[in-house]
């Protein structure tokens, strides 16, 4: 597939904006490329139409601003999805910056199924 090349010297500032610099740069070094199909590929089976959805909204995300996240949520709802939203102050990678909160949300969601 097609990949875009990331700039590790600069991109860590936005992708891992809420991590300490050394930690952010470490994670950035692990992901020099990003698949472009996630931006342009055809969605053939939108899972959000068929399974319960919980969206972890990341208020300080510098990659997908909060307004864009809300638009994605509204789109899914417009397609018939019942989307539960959990707001956080995290940046783009909450599983790294707020792992305990992320796990708490996952456990709560799993207990609801």
Tab-separated table of C-alpha atoms in Angstrom:
chain	number	residue	atom	x	y	z
A	1	UNK	CA	0.000	0.000	0.000
A	2	UNK	CA	0.865	3.638	-0.080
A	3	UNK	CA	2.512	5.298	2.876
A	4	UNK	CA	3.263	8.857	3.858
A	5	UNK	CA	6.576	9.525	5.510
A	6	UNK	CA	6.425	11.292	8.850
A	7	UNK	CA	9.006	13.792	10.021
A	8	UNK	CA	10.171	12.515	13.429
A	9	UNK	CA	12.014	15.745	14.219
A	10	UNK	CA	8.794	17.756	13.996
A	11	UNK	CA	5.701	15.542	14.016
A	12	UNK	CA	6.090	14.327	17.606
A	13	UNK	CA	5.055	17.811	18.796
A	14	UNK	CA	1.540	17.311	17.433
A	15	UNK	CA	1.054	13.547	17.505
A	16	UNK	CA	2.292	13.137	21.084
A	17	UNK	CA	1.613	16.676	22.303
A	18	UNK	CA	0.731	15.710	25.869
A	19	UNK	CA	3.712	13.446	26.537
A	20	UNK	CA	7.114	14.482	27.869
A	21	UNK	CA	9.452	15.293	24.965
A	22	UNK	CA	11.750	12.294	25.442
A	23	UNK	CA	8.827	9.870	25.584
A	24	UNK	CA	7.132	11.522	22.598
A	25	UNK	CA	10.296	11.293	20.529
A	26	UNK	CA	10.695	7.629	21.484
A	27	UNK	CA	7.199	6.746	20.239
A	28	UNK	CA	7.714	8.881	17.146
A	29	UNK	CA	10.835	6.868	16.315
A	30	UNK	CA	8.674	3.740	16.220
A	31	UNK	CA	6.367	5.074	13.503
A	32	UNK	CA	8.277	6.613	10.593
A	33	UNK	CA	5.417	5.930	8.147
A	34	UNK	CA	1.625	6.060	8.140
A	35	UNK	CA	-0.651	4.184	5.774
A	36	UNK	CA	-2.573	6.527	3.468
A	37	UNK	CA	-5.463	4.107	2.971
A	38	UNK	CA	-6.906	5.252	6.305
A	39	UNK	CA	-7.503	8.621	4.630
A	40	UNK	CA	-8.566	7.603	1.148
A	41	UNK	CA	-9.657	3.974	1.244
A	42	UNK	CA	-13.230	2.881	0.696
A	43	UNK	CA	-15.082	1.947	3.868
A	44	UNK	CA	-16.809	-1.303	2.976
A	45	UNK	CA	-18.177	-2.389	6.357
A	46	UNK	CA	-18.719	0.468	8.838
A	47	UNK	CA	-18.569	-1.347	12.149
A	48	UNK	CA	-20.169	1.591	13.957
A	49	UNK	CA	-23.476	0.604	12.345
A	50	UNK	CA	-23.428	-2.876	13.869
A	51	UNK	CA	-21.788	-2.781	17.280
A	52	UNK	CA	-22.016	-0.438	20.285
A	53	UNK	CA	-19.781	2.613	19.911
A	54	UNK	CA	-17.947	4.581	22.557
A	55	UNK	CA	-15.826	7.462	21.302
A	56	UNK	CA	-13.004	8.769	23.454
A	57	UNK	CA	-13.050	12.468	22.536
A	58	UNK	CA	-9.613	14.005	22.963
A	59	UNK	CA	-10.012	17.723	23.624
A	60	UNK	CA	-6.333	18.607	23.153
A	61	UNK	CA	-5.774	16.545	20.014
A	62	UNK	CA	-3.622	18.557	17.599
A	63	UNK	CA	-4.048	16.030	14.778
A	64	UNK	CA	-7.846	15.734	14.780
A	65	UNK	CA	-9.250	18.901	16.384
A	66	UNK	CA	-12.224	18.520	18.693
A	67	UNK	CA	-14.618	20.054	16.139
A	68	UNK	CA	-13.537	17.495	13.511
A	69	UNK	CA	-14.017	14.694	16.044
A	70	UNK	CA	-17.525	15.981	16.787
A	71	UNK	CA	-18.249	16.018	13.046
A	72	UNK	CA	-17.192	12.353	12.795
A	73	UNK	CA	-19.444	11.505	15.735
A	74	UNK	CA	-22.352	13.408	14.169
A	75	UNK	CA	-21.754	11.611	10.861
A	76	UNK	CA	-21.877	8.197	12.539
A	77	UNK	CA	-25.023	9.186	14.410
A	78	UNK	CA	-26.531	10.364	11.129
A	79	UNK	CA	-25.842	6.889	9.763
A	80	UNK	CA	-27.826	5.395	12.633
A	81	UNK	CA	-25.048	4.718	15.130
A	82	UNK	CA	-25.699	5.163	18.823
A	83	UNK	CA	-22.450	6.808	19.907
A	84	UNK	CA	-21.580	7.262	23.565
A	85	UNK	CA	-18.963	10.000	23.990
A	86	UNK	CA	-16.419	10.120	26.803
A	87	UNK	CA	-14.589	13.446	26.891
A	88	UNK	CA	-10.972	13.676	27.975
A	89	UNK	CA	-8.383	16.436	28.006
A	90	UNK	CA	-5.901	14.132	26.252
A	91	UNK	CA	-4.080	14.656	22.998
A	92	UNK	CA	-4.050	12.337	19.976
A	93	UNK	CA	-2.818	9.201	21.789
A	94	UNK	CA	-4.786	8.796	25.028
A	95	UNK	CA	-3.678	5.186	25.375
A	96	UNK	CA	-0.197	6.581	26.057
A	97	UNK	CA	-0.912	9.837	27.888
A	98	UNK	CA	-3.842	8.716	30.049
A	99	UNK	CA	-3.606	4.906	30.025
A	100	UNK	CA	-5.525	4.405	33.288
A	101	UNK	CA	-8.479	6.493	32.063
A	102	UNK	CA	-8.408	4.706	28.713
A	103	UNK	CA	-8.459	1.291	30.410
A	104	UNK	CA	-11.276	2.433	32.731
A	105	UNK	CA	-13.369	3.405	29.698
A	106	UNK	CA	-12.634	0.100	27.956
A	107	UNK	CA	-13.575	-1.924	31.035
A	108	UNK	CA	-16.784	0.074	31.531
A	109	UNK	CA	-17.754	-0.462	27.901
A	110	UNK	CA	-16.947	-4.183	28.063
A	111	UNK	CA	-19.116	-4.505	31.160
A	112	UNK	CA	-22.048	-2.953	29.284
A	113	UNK	CA	-22.005	-5.526	26.473
